[in-house]
XYZ file of N, CA and C in Angstrom:
852
model
N 35.182 -151.467 -54.353
C 34.912 -151.821 -55.512
C 35.141 -150.695 -56.669
N 35.373 -150.673 -57.700
C 35.743 -149.848 -58.974
C 34.362 -149.237 -59.067
N 33.315 -149.392 -59.212
C 32.473 -148.363 -58.588
C 32.271 -147.055 -57.873
N 32.532 -147.789 -56.795
C 32.594 -146.826 -55.863
C 33.949 -145.656 -55.911
N 34.850 -146.096 -56.313
C 35.921 -144.925 -57.211
C 35.152 -144.157 -57.677
N 34.226 -144.544 -59.174
C 34.451 -143.745 -60.238
C 33.342 -142.549 -59.697
N 32.237 -143.361 -58.420
C 31.477 -142.234 -58.171
C 31.907 -141.437 -57.221
N 32.978 -141.819 -56.553
C 33.443 -140.411 -55.762
C 34.276 -139.667 -56.997
N 34.991 -140.541 -57.859
C 35.564 -139.035 -58.837
C 34.509 -138.520 -59.494
N 33.077 -139.036 -59.890
C 32.182 -138.148 -60.417
C 31.730 -137.199 -59.646
N 31.866 -137.598 -58.187
C 31.091 -136.199 -57.477
C 32.037 -135.223 -57.378
N 33.187 -135.257 -57.713
C 34.338 -133.808 -57.831
C 33.934 -133.518 -59.212
N 33.819 -134.392 -60.250
C 33.879 -133.780 -61.518
C 33.043 -134.962 -62.170
N 31.777 -134.895 -63.056
C 31.416 -135.865 -63.864
C 31.904 -136.082 -65.390
N 32.890 -135.284 -65.454
C 33.685 -134.918 -66.969
C 34.275 -136.691 -67.229
N 33.809 -137.112 -68.381
C 34.146 -138.263 -69.109
C 35.007 -137.884 -70.394
N 36.388 -138.004 -70.452
C 36.928 -137.048 -71.636
C 36.973 -138.421 -72.758
N 36.528 -138.398 -73.791
C 36.221 -139.364 -74.703
C 37.830 -139.485 -75.732
N 38.453 -140.191 -75.645
C 39.541 -140.268 -76.571
C 39.383 -141.176 -77.669
N 38.379 -140.838 -78.140
C 37.851 -141.064 -80.150
C 38.909 -140.483 -80.866
N 39.783 -140.617 -80.762
C 41.133 -139.802 -81.667
C 41.332 -140.786 -82.784
N 41.366 -139.293 -83.560
C 41.670 -140.046 -85.234
C 42.563 -139.184 -86.038
N 43.308 -139.652 -86.521
C 44.520 -139.270 -87.202
C 44.318 -137.305 -87.401
N 43.316 -137.333 -88.374
C 42.657 -135.856 -88.917
C 42.230 -135.054 -87.628
N 41.991 -135.452 -86.553
C 42.079 -134.388 -85.223
C 43.469 -134.062 -84.636
N 44.447 -134.474 -85.284
C 45.539 -134.427 -84.634
C 46.445 -132.745 -85.229
N 46.664 -132.129 -84.624
C 47.286 -130.589 -84.845
C 48.554 -130.812 -85.446
N 48.807 -129.883 -86.528
C 49.915 -130.056 -87.238
C 51.606 -130.158 -86.224
N 51.384 -129.841 -85.192
C 52.729 -129.871 -84.178
C 52.724 -131.195 -84.036
N 51.723 -132.120 -84.187
C 51.903 -133.688 -83.685
C 52.051 -134.538 -85.292
N 50.636 -134.481 -86.228
C 50.667 -134.498 -87.613
C 52.031 -134.761 -88.255
N 52.708 -133.658 -88.086
C 53.792 -133.797 -89.100
C 55.132 -134.533 -88.611
N 54.904 -134.952 -87.473
C 56.256 -135.401 -86.681
C 56.645 -136.816 -87.469
N 57.923 -137.060 -87.367
C 58.269 -138.046 -88.195
C 58.105 -139.484 -87.651
N 57.356 -139.698 -87.189
C 56.785 -140.842 -86.499
C 55.538 -141.688 -87.324
N 55.472 -143.133 -86.877
C 54.193 -144.109 -87.174
C 52.726 -143.206 -86.448
N 51.797 -143.849 -87.014
C 50.771 -143.212 -86.874
C 50.066 -143.227 -85.374
N 50.869 -144.533 -84.899
C 50.479 -145.234 -83.694
C 50.882 -144.272 -82.425
N 52.211 -143.671 -82.639
C 52.992 -142.916 -81.715
C 52.583 -141.397 -81.746
N 52.198 -141.308 -82.791
C 51.354 -139.688 -82.568
C 49.884 -139.709 -81.858
N 49.276 -140.995 -82.613
C 47.743 -141.016 -81.369
C 48.092 -141.201 -80.207
N 49.391 -141.724 -79.720
C 49.463 -142.256 -78.536
C 49.913 -140.754 -77.835
N 51.224 -139.866 -78.635
C 51.545 -138.589 -78.030
C 50.364 -137.503 -77.776
N 49.729 -137.417 -78.340
C 48.045 -136.437 -78.566
C 47.341 -136.918 -77.259
N 47.371 -138.424 -77.368
C 46.393 -138.622 -76.015
C 46.958 -138.449 -74.659
N 48.354 -138.287 -74.730
C 49.478 -138.377 -73.343
C 49.209 -137.136 -73.100
N 49.004 -135.886 -74.075
C 49.325 -134.574 -73.929
C 47.708 -134.461 -73.299
N 46.626 -134.903 -73.941
C 45.197 -134.495 -73.792
C 45.128 -135.091 -71.979
N 45.834 -136.088 -71.828
C 45.250 -136.474 -70.243
C 46.264 -135.754 -69.090
N 47.565 -135.528 -69.585
C 48.241 -134.164 -68.693
C 47.371 -133.229 -68.671
N 46.763 -132.907 -69.557
C 46.028 -131.109 -69.476
C 44.733 -131.350 -68.767
N 44.130 -132.776 -68.831
C 42.785 -132.676 -68.318
C 42.830 -133.687 -67.103
N 43.792 -134.277 -66.768
C 43.772 -135.055 -65.452
C 43.127 -134.515 -64.260
N 43.017 -133.298 -63.932
C 42.358 -132.945 -62.501
C 40.882 -132.732 -63.236
N 40.705 -132.456 -64.272
C 39.282 -131.956 -64.508
C 38.190 -133.179 -64.932
N 38.726 -134.384 -65.203
C 38.100 -135.507 -65.694
C 38.090 -136.809 -64.295
N 36.859 -137.180 -64.531
C 36.447 -138.368 -63.577
C 37.021 -139.952 -64.206
N 37.306 -139.825 -65.505
C 37.614 -141.194 -66.194
C 37.909 -140.611 -67.828
N 38.293 -141.696 -68.330
C 38.719 -141.373 -69.733
C 37.954 -142.796 -70.484
N 37.451 -142.487 -71.315
C 36.651 -143.445 -72.349
C 37.312 -143.544 -73.601
N 37.879 -144.891 -73.816
C 38.854 -145.107 -75.176
C 38.123 -145.857 -76.662
N 37.596 -145.171 -77.455
C 36.926 -145.779 -78.581
C 37.911 -146.647 -79.152
N 37.944 -147.932 -78.806
C 38.753 -149.251 -79.502
C 38.718 -148.861 -81.349
N 37.728 -148.631 -81.821
C 37.858 -148.534 -83.285
C 38.415 -147.869 -83.810
N 38.519 -146.633 -83.196
C 39.507 -145.651 -83.911
C 41.052 -146.327 -83.693
N 41.345 -146.992 -83.035
C 42.859 -147.835 -82.950
C 42.914 -149.080 -83.823
N 41.540 -149.769 -83.768
C 41.837 -151.037 -84.527
C 41.649 -150.500 -85.902
N 41.241 -149.423 -86.377
C 41.262 -148.985 -87.611
C 42.791 -149.004 -88.313
N 43.573 -148.427 -87.444
C 44.912 -148.140 -87.772
C 45.834 -149.595 -87.740
N 45.242 -150.883 -87.425
C 45.637 -152.047 -87.356
C 46.811 -151.917 -86.262
N 48.419 -152.503 -86.325
C 48.916 -153.009 -85.142
C 49.390 -151.383 -84.418
N 49.726 -150.713 -85.365
C 50.252 -149.679 -84.697
C 48.964 -148.762 -83.951
N 47.728 -148.838 -84.179
C 46.664 -147.957 -83.728
C 46.516 -149.014 -82.053
N 46.608 -150.254 -82.387
C 46.143 -150.837 -81.125
C 47.317 -150.829 -80.061
N 48.595 -150.354 -80.694
C 49.806 -150.302 -80.181
C 49.576 -148.841 -79.007
N 48.898 -147.907 -79.739
C 48.570 -146.453 -79.089
C 47.510 -146.628 -78.273
N 46.885 -147.571 -78.511
C 45.423 -147.961 -77.473
C 45.897 -148.299 -76.383
N 47.126 -149.714 -76.083
C 47.503 -150.045 -75.031
C 48.264 -149.104 -74.363
N 48.786 -148.787 -75.019
C 49.898 -147.247 -74.429
C 48.822 -146.275 -73.722
N 48.013 -146.033 -74.415
C 47.043 -144.881 -74.074
C 46.341 -145.276 -72.352
N 46.001 -146.469 -72.550
C 45.322 -147.501 -71.633
C 46.257 -147.440 -70.199
N 47.570 -147.847 -70.754
C 48.847 -147.863 -69.367
C 48.665 -146.487 -68.922
N 49.091 -145.499 -69.759
C 49.748 -144.332 -69.240
C 48.367 -143.521 -68.476
N 47.312 -143.469 -68.747
C 45.853 -143.020 -67.901
C 46.002 -143.936 -66.512
N 46.539 -144.961 -66.569
C 46.350 -145.923 -65.228
C 47.740 -145.333 -64.696
N 48.710 -145.223 -65.127
C 49.960 -144.714 -64.518
C 49.656 -143.381 -63.700
N 48.724 -142.660 -64.083
C 48.225 -141.357 -63.698
C 47.308 -141.464 -62.822
N 46.390 -142.416 -62.461
C 45.678 -142.674 -61.430
C 44.374 -142.873 -61.913
N 44.352 -142.416 -63.371
C 42.672 -142.335 -63.834
C 41.967 -143.584 -64.267
N 40.980 -143.649 -64.054
C 39.993 -144.637 -64.433
C 39.801 -144.497 -65.994
N 39.657 -145.886 -66.508
C 39.516 -146.234 -67.990
C 38.276 -147.036 -68.222
N 37.822 -146.799 -69.270
C 36.336 -147.330 -70.013
C 36.460 -147.422 -71.415
N 36.897 -149.091 -71.620
C 37.014 -149.427 -73.002
C 35.708 -149.265 -73.399
N 35.877 -148.659 -74.640
C 34.370 -148.271 -75.237
C 34.282 -149.524 -76.415
N 34.310 -150.475 -76.506
C 34.290 -151.591 -77.174
C 32.823 -152.202 -77.499
N 31.708 -151.984 -77.044
C 30.715 -152.536 -77.356
C 30.429 -154.266 -77.910
N 31.180 -155.006 -77.004
C 31.034 -156.448 -76.959
C 29.636 -156.971 -77.178
N 29.568 -157.819 -78.126
C 28.436 -158.284 -78.030
C 27.771 -159.725 -78.423
N 28.671 -160.400 -78.170
C 28.880 -161.923 -78.285
C 29.073 -162.788 -76.973
N 28.511 -164.232 -77.091
C 28.308 -165.069 -76.033
C 29.425 -165.843 -75.854
N 29.131 -166.610 -74.700
C 29.824 -167.933 -74.413
C 31.224 -168.240 -74.526
N 31.868 -168.896 -75.023
C 33.023 -168.734 -74.935
C 33.746 -167.461 -75.911
N 32.948 -167.103 -76.954
C 33.813 -165.763 -77.447
C 33.880 -164.593 -76.450
N 32.816 -164.624 -75.921
C 32.664 -163.304 -74.788
C 33.530 -163.716 -73.699
N 33.674 -164.854 -73.641
C 34.956 -165.016 -72.584
C 36.235 -164.681 -72.825
N 36.622 -164.878 -74.230
C 38.049 -164.314 -74.762
C 37.648 -162.718 -74.866
N 36.458 -162.151 -75.064
C 36.545 -160.713 -74.875
C 36.953 -160.050 -73.620
N 36.300 -160.777 -72.651
C 36.352 -160.492 -71.136
C 38.101 -160.681 -70.764
N 38.725 -161.679 -71.309
C 39.839 -161.804 -71.256
C 40.793 -160.750 -71.688
N 40.429 -160.625 -72.917
C 41.085 -159.289 -73.507
C 41.282 -158.340 -73.327
N 40.198 -158.120 -72.741
C 39.759 -156.431 -72.263
C 39.904 -156.077 -70.487
N 40.130 -156.994 -69.674
C 40.332 -157.098 -68.321
C 41.435 -157.766 -68.033
N 42.216 -158.031 -68.763
C 43.875 -158.752 -68.622
C 44.790 -158.483 -69.620
N 45.714 -158.139 -69.423
C 47.009 -158.215 -70.525
C 47.424 -156.474 -70.701
N 47.555 -156.480 -72.198
C 47.641 -155.072 -72.757
C 46.567 -154.087 -73.071
N 45.611 -154.496 -72.953
C 44.231 -154.132 -73.215
C 43.228 -153.679 -72.326
N 43.977 -153.921 -70.816
C 43.149 -154.095 -69.627
C 42.797 -152.518 -69.194
N 41.036 -152.667 -68.970
C 40.716 -151.117 -68.461
C 40.051 -151.585 -67.330
N 39.193 -150.606 -66.817
C 38.723 -150.703 -65.582
C 37.248 -151.191 -65.516
N 36.420 -150.730 -66.945
C 35.200 -151.063 -66.900
C 35.174 -151.177 -68.660
N 34.004 -151.794 -69.187
C 34.160 -152.225 -70.299
C 32.100 -151.862 -70.874
N 32.437 -151.662 -72.174
C 30.937 -151.073 -72.531
C 30.650 -152.287 -73.477
N 29.255 -153.174 -72.987
C 28.987 -154.273 -73.715
C 27.255 -154.116 -74.017
N 27.174 -154.745 -75.464
C 26.042 -154.657 -76.174
C 25.261 -155.736 -75.584
N 24.030 -156.141 -74.460
C 23.646 -156.931 -74.108
C 22.157 -157.430 -74.649
N 22.294 -156.865 -76.132
C 20.769 -157.324 -76.634
C 20.576 -158.679 -77.029
N 21.454 -159.598 -76.547
C 21.467 -161.005 -76.891
C 20.931 -161.743 -75.472
N 20.913 -160.934 -74.612
C 20.513 -161.629 -73.231
C 21.819 -161.371 -72.195
N 21.480 -162.258 -71.225
C 22.826 -162.780 -69.979
C 23.382 -163.865 -70.741
N 23.618 -164.410 -71.874
C 24.714 -164.745 -72.182
C 25.555 -164.155 -72.662
N 25.259 -162.693 -72.987
C 26.059 -161.568 -73.501
C 27.167 -161.225 -72.275
N 26.831 -161.348 -71.011
C 26.774 -160.701 -69.751
C 27.778 -161.194 -69.015
N 27.170 -162.739 -68.766
C 27.859 -163.799 -67.751
C 29.169 -164.094 -67.663
N 29.679 -163.936 -69.298
C 30.874 -164.100 -68.853
C 32.146 -163.345 -68.263
N 31.265 -161.891 -68.300
C 32.456 -160.887 -67.804
C 32.320 -160.844 -66.069
N 31.152 -161.687 -65.740
C 30.807 -161.593 -64.280
C 32.034 -162.265 -63.533
N 32.618 -162.709 -63.675
C 33.675 -163.342 -62.874
C 34.725 -162.249 -62.514
N 35.028 -161.726 -63.700
C 35.824 -160.417 -63.661
C 35.473 -159.230 -62.556
N 34.043 -159.087 -62.714
C 33.340 -158.343 -61.946
C 33.630 -158.169 -60.271
N 33.270 -159.679 -60.170
C 33.173 -160.184 -59.029
C 34.585 -160.243 -58.262
N 35.813 -161.127 -58.911
C 36.692 -161.490 -58.562
C 38.265 -160.584 -58.886
N 37.998 -159.508 -59.961
C 38.870 -158.861 -60.414
C 38.937 -157.214 -60.153
N 37.866 -157.043 -59.652
C 37.099 -155.305 -59.357
C 36.881 -154.394 -60.619
N 36.374 -155.324 -61.855
C 36.056 -154.523 -62.881
C 34.558 -154.278 -62.777
N 34.144 -153.504 -64.002
C 32.804 -152.839 -64.060
C 32.479 -152.737 -65.480
N 31.368 -152.932 -65.821
C 30.559 -153.096 -67.268
C 29.626 -151.872 -67.180
N 29.535 -151.329 -68.357
C 28.309 -150.393 -68.886
C 27.712 -150.911 -70.019
N 26.306 -151.209 -69.887
C 25.329 -152.003 -70.425
C 24.689 -151.071 -71.455
N 24.993 -151.405 -72.755
C 23.940 -150.278 -73.662
C 22.359 -150.657 -73.224
N 21.755 -149.623 -73.291
C 20.494 -149.440 -72.516
C 19.439 -148.614 -73.489
N 19.722 -147.494 -73.203
C 18.867 -146.465 -74.367
C 20.026 -145.432 -75.138
N 20.617 -145.879 -76.261
C 21.658 -145.010 -76.844
C 21.250 -143.769 -77.251
N 22.370 -143.105 -77.602
C 22.174 -141.807 -77.859
C 22.119 -141.302 -79.354
N 21.965 -142.104 -80.296
C 21.845 -142.173 -81.612
C 20.473 -141.927 -82.105
N 20.200 -141.568 -83.603
C 18.664 -140.704 -83.504
C 17.884 -142.114 -84.101
N 18.589 -143.147 -84.407
C 17.849 -144.199 -84.871
C 17.743 -145.635 -83.969
N 18.168 -144.881 -82.726
C 17.961 -145.713 -81.551
C 16.508 -145.989 -80.968
N 15.682 -145.148 -81.265
C 14.011 -145.250 -81.275
C 13.394 -146.520 -81.848
N 14.097 -146.823 -83.184
C 13.319 -147.623 -83.627
C 13.446 -148.743 -83.277
N 14.208 -149.577 -82.174
C 13.955 -150.703 -81.838
C 13.686 -150.726 -79.898
N 14.860 -149.609 -79.570
C 14.701 -149.526 -78.180
C 13.428 -149.082 -77.527
N 12.803 -148.032 -78.268
C 11.366 -147.517 -78.033
C 9.986 -148.110 -78.395
N 10.184 -149.553 -78.714
C 9.280 -150.410 -79.017
C 8.762 -150.932 -77.829
N 7.317 -150.985 -77.977
C 6.518 -151.473 -77.088
C 6.456 -152.604 -76.991
N 6.401 -153.195 -75.459
C 6.457 -154.728 -75.050
C 4.915 -154.883 -75.169
N 4.445 -156.507 -74.693
C 3.284 -156.716 -74.256
C 2.396 -156.345 -73.365
N 3.755 -156.049 -72.275
C 3.159 -155.338 -70.784
C 3.066 -153.812 -70.646
N 3.473 -152.862 -71.897
C 3.273 -151.515 -71.938
C 4.680 -151.195 -71.634
N 5.644 -151.903 -71.362
C 7.244 -151.178 -71.192
C 7.631 -151.209 -72.482
N 8.485 -150.446 -72.812
C 9.487 -150.199 -73.968
C 10.687 -151.443 -73.760
N 11.335 -151.666 -74.770
C 12.458 -152.443 -74.973
C 13.517 -151.817 -74.123
N 13.602 -150.481 -74.068
C 15.099 -149.916 -73.174
C 14.351 -150.349 -71.814
N 13.626 -150.441 -71.201
C 12.781 -150.345 -70.122
C 12.957 -151.551 -69.554
N 12.518 -152.703 -70.353
C 13.159 -153.946 -70.333
C 14.460 -154.701 -70.333
N 15.358 -153.723 -70.965
C 17.200 -153.703 -70.816
C 17.103 -153.359 -69.352
N 16.713 -151.945 -68.710
C 17.130 -151.411 -67.706
C 16.723 -151.977 -66.559
N 16.024 -152.944 -66.493
C 15.200 -154.183 -65.613
C 16.382 -155.175 -65.645
N 16.907 -155.483 -66.649
C 17.747 -156.672 -66.722
C 19.132 -156.102 -65.892
N 19.232 -155.288 -66.672
C 20.959 -154.229 -65.829
C 20.740 -154.467 -64.548
N 19.291 -153.768 -63.988
C 19.343 -154.031 -62.115
C 19.558 -155.128 -61.907
N 18.678 -156.317 -62.456
C 18.804 -157.429 -62.005
C 20.138 -158.004 -62.210
N 20.474 -158.307 -62.963
C 22.200 -158.533 -63.600
C 22.959 -158.288 -62.616
N 23.051 -156.648 -61.936
C 23.603 -156.534 -60.992
C 23.603 -156.203 -59.474
N 22.566 -156.744 -59.104
C 21.970 -156.826 -57.528
C 23.262 -157.549 -56.778
N 24.066 -158.127 -57.205
C 24.782 -159.024 -56.582
C 26.160 -158.047 -56.315
N 26.252 -156.974 -56.892
C 27.524 -156.235 -57.213
C 27.274 -154.863 -56.735
N 26.568 -154.344 -55.633
C 26.159 -153.195 -55.286
C 27.524 -152.721 -54.354
N 27.999 -151.457 -54.517
C 29.372 -151.100 -53.379
C 28.477 -150.356 -52.448
N 29.543 -149.819 -51.836
C 29.412 -148.608 -50.400
C 28.749 -147.383 -51.017
N 28.756 -146.935 -52.026
C 28.097 -145.741 -52.283
C 26.822 -146.176 -52.713
N 26.238 -147.498 -52.892
C 25.014 -147.583 -53.468
C 24.557 -148.102 -54.987
N 25.666 -147.931 -55.637
C 25.491 -148.402 -56.985
C 26.287 -149.903 -57.303
N 25.621 -150.325 -58.499
C 26.079 -151.915 -59.148
C 27.080 -151.331 -59.716
N 28.141 -152.403 -60.019
C 29.159 -152.594 -60.673
C 28.679 -152.560 -61.800
N 27.338 -152.719 -62.370
C 27.007 -153.171 -63.898
C 26.272 -151.944 -63.985
N 26.531 -150.995 -64.816
C 26.277 -149.741 -65.177
C 25.564 -149.842 -66.534
N 24.688 -148.371 -66.505
C 23.851 -148.223 -68.433
C 24.500 -147.478 -68.962
N 24.585 -147.688 -70.091
C 24.709 -146.188 -71.209
C 23.426 -145.991 -71.959
N 22.926 -144.719 -71.163
C 22.054 -143.929 -71.700
C 22.083 -142.611 -72.080
N 21.615 -142.444 -73.321
C 22.353 -141.320 -74.255
C 21.569 -139.714 -73.762
N 22.143 -138.680 -73.589
C 21.862 -137.310 -73.100
C 20.691 -137.086 -74.044
N 20.646 -137.586 -75.383
C 19.745 -137.077 -76.131
C 18.518 -137.422 -76.053
N 18.104 -138.368 -75.114
C 16.607 -138.745 -74.817
C 16.448 -138.507 -72.922
N 16.337 -137.486 -72.556
C 16.134 -136.993 -71.748
C 15.232 -137.738 -70.630
N 13.731 -137.909 -71.292
C 12.693 -138.644 -71.004
C 13.088 -140.133 -70.311
N 13.770 -140.875 -71.267
C 14.200 -142.281 -71.366
C 14.827 -142.052 -70.154
N 15.927 -141.262 -69.859
C 16.853 -141.296 -68.614
C 16.282 -141.280 -67.310
N 15.482 -140.097 -67.527
C 14.643 -139.749 -66.253
C 13.822 -141.024 -65.620
N 13.028 -141.880 -66.791
C 12.459 -143.084 -66.559
C 13.462 -143.813 -66.092
N 14.435 -144.250 -66.416
C 15.168 -145.230 -66.128
C 16.105 -145.211 -64.703
N 16.579 -143.991 -64.340
C 16.884 -143.296 -62.846
C 15.718 -143.752 -61.891
N 14.736 -143.388 -62.266
C 13.850 -143.255 -61.055
C 13.153 -144.674 -60.538
N 13.057 -145.918 -62.024
C 13.056 -147.216 -61.725
C 13.979 -147.663 -61.049
N 15.288 -147.368 -61.246
C 16.691 -148.337 -60.991
C 17.557 -147.189 -60.140
N 17.493 -146.968 -58.735
C 18.114 -145.758 -58.299
C 20.005 -146.631 -57.755
N 19.925 -147.906 -58.040
C 21.019 -148.758 -57.821
C 21.892 -148.164 -59.342
N 21.461 -148.127 -60.414
C 22.129 -147.841 -61.512
C 22.919 -146.674 -61.708
N 24.386 -147.008 -62.036
C 25.263 -145.278 -62.799
C 25.095 -145.882 -63.834
N 25.310 -144.325 -64.426
C 25.265 -144.405 -65.713
C 26.409 -143.659 -66.452
N 26.587 -143.938 -67.722
C 27.730 -143.552 -68.650
C 27.127 -142.602 -69.886
N 26.741 -141.779 -69.832
C 26.318 -140.781 -70.998
C 26.739 -139.931 -72.065
N 26.675 -140.650 -73.041
C 26.943 -140.143 -74.227
C 26.068 -138.742 -74.542
N 26.673 -138.185 -75.823
C 25.456 -136.984 -76.101
C 25.451 -135.817 -76.233
N 26.785 -135.276 -74.974
C 27.147 -133.895 -74.603
C 27.863 -133.422 -75.706
N 27.933 -132.277 -75.892
C 28.853 -131.510 -77.040
C 28.425 -131.475 -78.502
N 29.249 -132.113 -79.220
C 29.102 -132.569 -80.514
C 27.721 -133.057 -80.835
N 27.137 -133.925 -79.573
C 26.139 -134.815 -80.271
C 24.725 -133.804 -79.791
N 25.267 -132.598 -79.362
C 23.728 -131.934 -79.019
C 23.792 -131.455 -77.174
N 23.893 -132.385 -76.591
C 23.435 -132.370 -75.286
C 24.382 -131.157 -74.233
N 23.550 -130.636 -73.254
C 24.342 -129.313 -72.463
C 23.938 -129.310 -70.960
N 24.912 -128.589 -70.057
C 24.443 -129.005 -69.040
C 23.142 -128.900 -68.511
N 22.158 -127.755 -69.221
C 20.877 -127.948 -68.781
C 20.187 -129.305 -69.068
N 20.432 -129.904 -70.123
C 19.654 -131.312 -70.036
C 20.089 -132.356 -68.809
N 21.395 -132.089 -68.361
C 21.743 -133.146 -67.237
C 21.324 -132.520 -65.773
N 20.765 -131.299 -65.758
C 20.270 -130.527 -64.614
C 19.293 -131.531 -63.665
N 18.259 -131.817 -64.504
C 17.308 -132.723 -63.747
C 17.627 -133.823 -63.244
N 18.532 -134.494 -64.122
C 18.780 -135.745 -63.726
C 19.816 -135.775 -62.380
N 20.809 -134.454 -62.116
C 21.742 -134.709 -61.452
C 21.002 -133.739 -60.153
N 19.668 -133.313 -60.358
C 18.816 -132.806 -58.917
C 18.641 -134.149 -58.126
N 18.262 -135.175 -59.044
C 17.789 -136.540 -58.158
C 18.628 -137.356 -57.890
N 19.775 -137.407 -57.935
C 21.081 -138.187 -57.911
C 22.281 -137.830 -58.933
N 23.505 -137.447 -58.165
C 24.606 -137.673 -58.852
C 24.932 -139.124 -59.188
N 24.606 -139.968 -60.413
C 24.472 -141.041 -60.613
C 25.037 -141.460 -62.163
N 26.054 -140.184 -62.710
C 26.420 -140.514 -64.050
C 27.722 -139.801 -64.158
N 28.555 -140.189 -65.413
C 29.678 -139.794 -65.317
C 28.934 -139.329 -66.900
N 29.572 -138.162 -67.446
C 28.934 -137.367 -68.817
C 30.174 -137.354 -69.869
N 29.985 -137.943 -70.983
C 31.079 -138.128 -71.716
C 31.052 -137.320 -73.099
N 32.249 -136.510 -73.394
C 32.369 -135.734 -74.064
C 33.915 -136.060 -75.198
N 33.602 -136.379 -76.262
C 34.372 -136.775 -77.275
C 35.299 -135.560 -77.992
N 34.775 -135.332 -79.117
C 35.185 -134.254 -80.079
C 34.966 -132.906 -79.592
N 34.190 -133.033 -78.691
C 33.959 -131.324 -77.937
C 34.995 -130.968 -77.134
N 35.859 -132.273 -76.749
C 37.048 -131.480 -75.932
C 38.277 -131.887 -76.706
N 38.311 -133.236 -77.623
C 40.006 -133.444 -78.155
C 39.978 -132.446 -79.493
N 38.850 -132.020 -80.245
C 39.088 -131.015 -81.146
C 38.719 -129.996 -80.912
N 39.096 -129.074 -79.785
C 38.745 -127.821 -79.362
C 40.040 -127.201 -79.741
N 41.140 -127.416 -80.317
C 41.545 -126.643 -81.063
C 41.728 -126.427 -82.320
N 40.638 -127.289 -83.049
C 40.795 -127.285 -84.420
C 40.455 -125.698 -85.074
N 40.596 -125.490 -85.958
C 40.183 -123.867 -86.476
C 41.112 -122.579 -85.813
N 41.701 -123.365 -84.668
C 42.364 -122.249 -83.714
C 43.813 -122.014 -83.574
N 44.244 -123.445 -83.544
C 46.038 -123.481 -83.564
C 46.298 -124.786 -84.158
N 47.490 -124.852 -84.819
C 48.039 -126.222 -85.306
C 49.384 -125.977 -84.134
N 49.729 -125.252 -83.405
C 50.790 -125.455 -82.615
C 50.677 -126.321 -81.422
N 51.740 -126.210 -80.680
C 51.620 -127.179 -79.412
C 51.146 -126.558 -78.373
N 50.584 -125.330 -78.559
C 49.255 -124.880 -77.464
C 48.155 -125.418 -77.768
N 48.023 -126.545 -78.622
C 46.356 -126.894 -78.999
C 45.824 -127.438 -77.049
N 46.863 -128.013 -76.176
C 46.636 -128.332 -75.217
C 45.792 -127.605 -74.585
N 45.952 -125.966 -74.679
C 45.529 -125.090 -74.062
C 43.893 -125.364 -74.218
N 43.302 -125.536 -75.547
C 42.180 -125.199 -75.955
C 41.242 -126.335 -75.525
N 42.096 -127.668 -75.718
C 41.441 -129.119 -75.033
C 41.244 -128.824 -73.112
N 42.285 -128.216 -72.855
C 41.504 -127.840 -71.693
C 41.038 -127.073 -70.839
N 41.032 -125.952 -71.806
C 39.774 -125.115 -71.550
C 38.410 -125.300 -71.707
N 38.382 -126.507 -73.090
C 36.698 -127.142 -73.429
C 36.497 -127.781 -72.356
N 37.448 -128.836 -71.693
C 37.269 -129.806 -70.658
C 36.654 -128.702 -69.526
N 37.287 -127.714 -69.092
C 37.167 -127.070 -67.673
C 35.654 -126.147 -68.417
N 35.044 -125.749 -69.271
C 34.228 -125.296 -69.453
C 32.608 -126.399 -69.254
N 33.305 -127.469 -69.765
C 32.057 -128.588 -69.457
C 31.820 -128.912 -68.346
N 32.755 -128.846 -67.507
C 32.839 -128.888 -65.952
C 31.896 -127.994 -65.298
N 32.048 -126.609 -65.848
C 31.409 -125.890 -65.358
C 30.252 -125.687 -65.538
N 29.776 -126.001 -66.840
C 28.716 -126.178 -67.410
C 27.790 -126.595 -66.555
N 28.645 -128.026 -66.715
C 27.586 -129.244 -65.714
C 27.476 -128.846 -64.158
N 28.474 -128.300 -63.791
C 28.390 -128.141 -62.386
C 27.504 -126.969 -61.878
N 27.146 -126.134 -62.395
C 26.626 -124.869 -62.398
C 25.063 -125.250 -61.917
N 24.655 -126.365 -62.383
C 23.129 -126.880 -62.239
C 23.189 -127.773 -61.028
N 23.990 -127.879 -60.469
C 23.949 -128.909 -59.010
C 23.643 -127.935 -57.855
């Protein structure tokens, strides 16, 4: 099962490198090349993957950064995913799809087959089971996985996700319960379901709550680095179980900014990924 593989990769290093790549993040050594924007983004991503492959459990690729550049950008998205796969690395399509029925079926086909194929996809299930069920045939028959938004890392997440329901639970707790229920048929050898949850590092109490309620849930955790999360924030989580990959995007791919515009930018990116790994692993 694909989640078993991710769990094993995460046991060596829980670092997830976020390839939320924008043209303004590129060093001059790439930005000034006589190529289209898509080529430049792909070349940058390729070098990031080469520099960090031995430090990262997986790569999360934010599709919006590529959609914004049109056809050139989506070509870079496809090539980035293909290159990561060629290097034997797992990929997460950070697309947060949130529609239902036949539309969700097309999203599932678009992200689990063809040019944009990923191993895992982020899904917004606040429309209920109808927003998840179209993906499940791929989970069952094609060894794919989902990360479902549960308690996100943004400041206004609490506006809805921490509202109390009649039974005393909060909305995010109900969502965590649903993720657990939907994923019971997809638990692998490592004890985790192929349906994981997105829970932000910026809400550690919520994370601890969900982790204790649902020991079979594996987590994709945003919020490290540029959003303020540190290895110490992860310490209590990992003392209970090694149940997550921790994402950093700008903190890694922008590590060269203000330091170099030359081809040595990859050295700063690798150093940042190594520092992140060390920062997390020291608490284990």
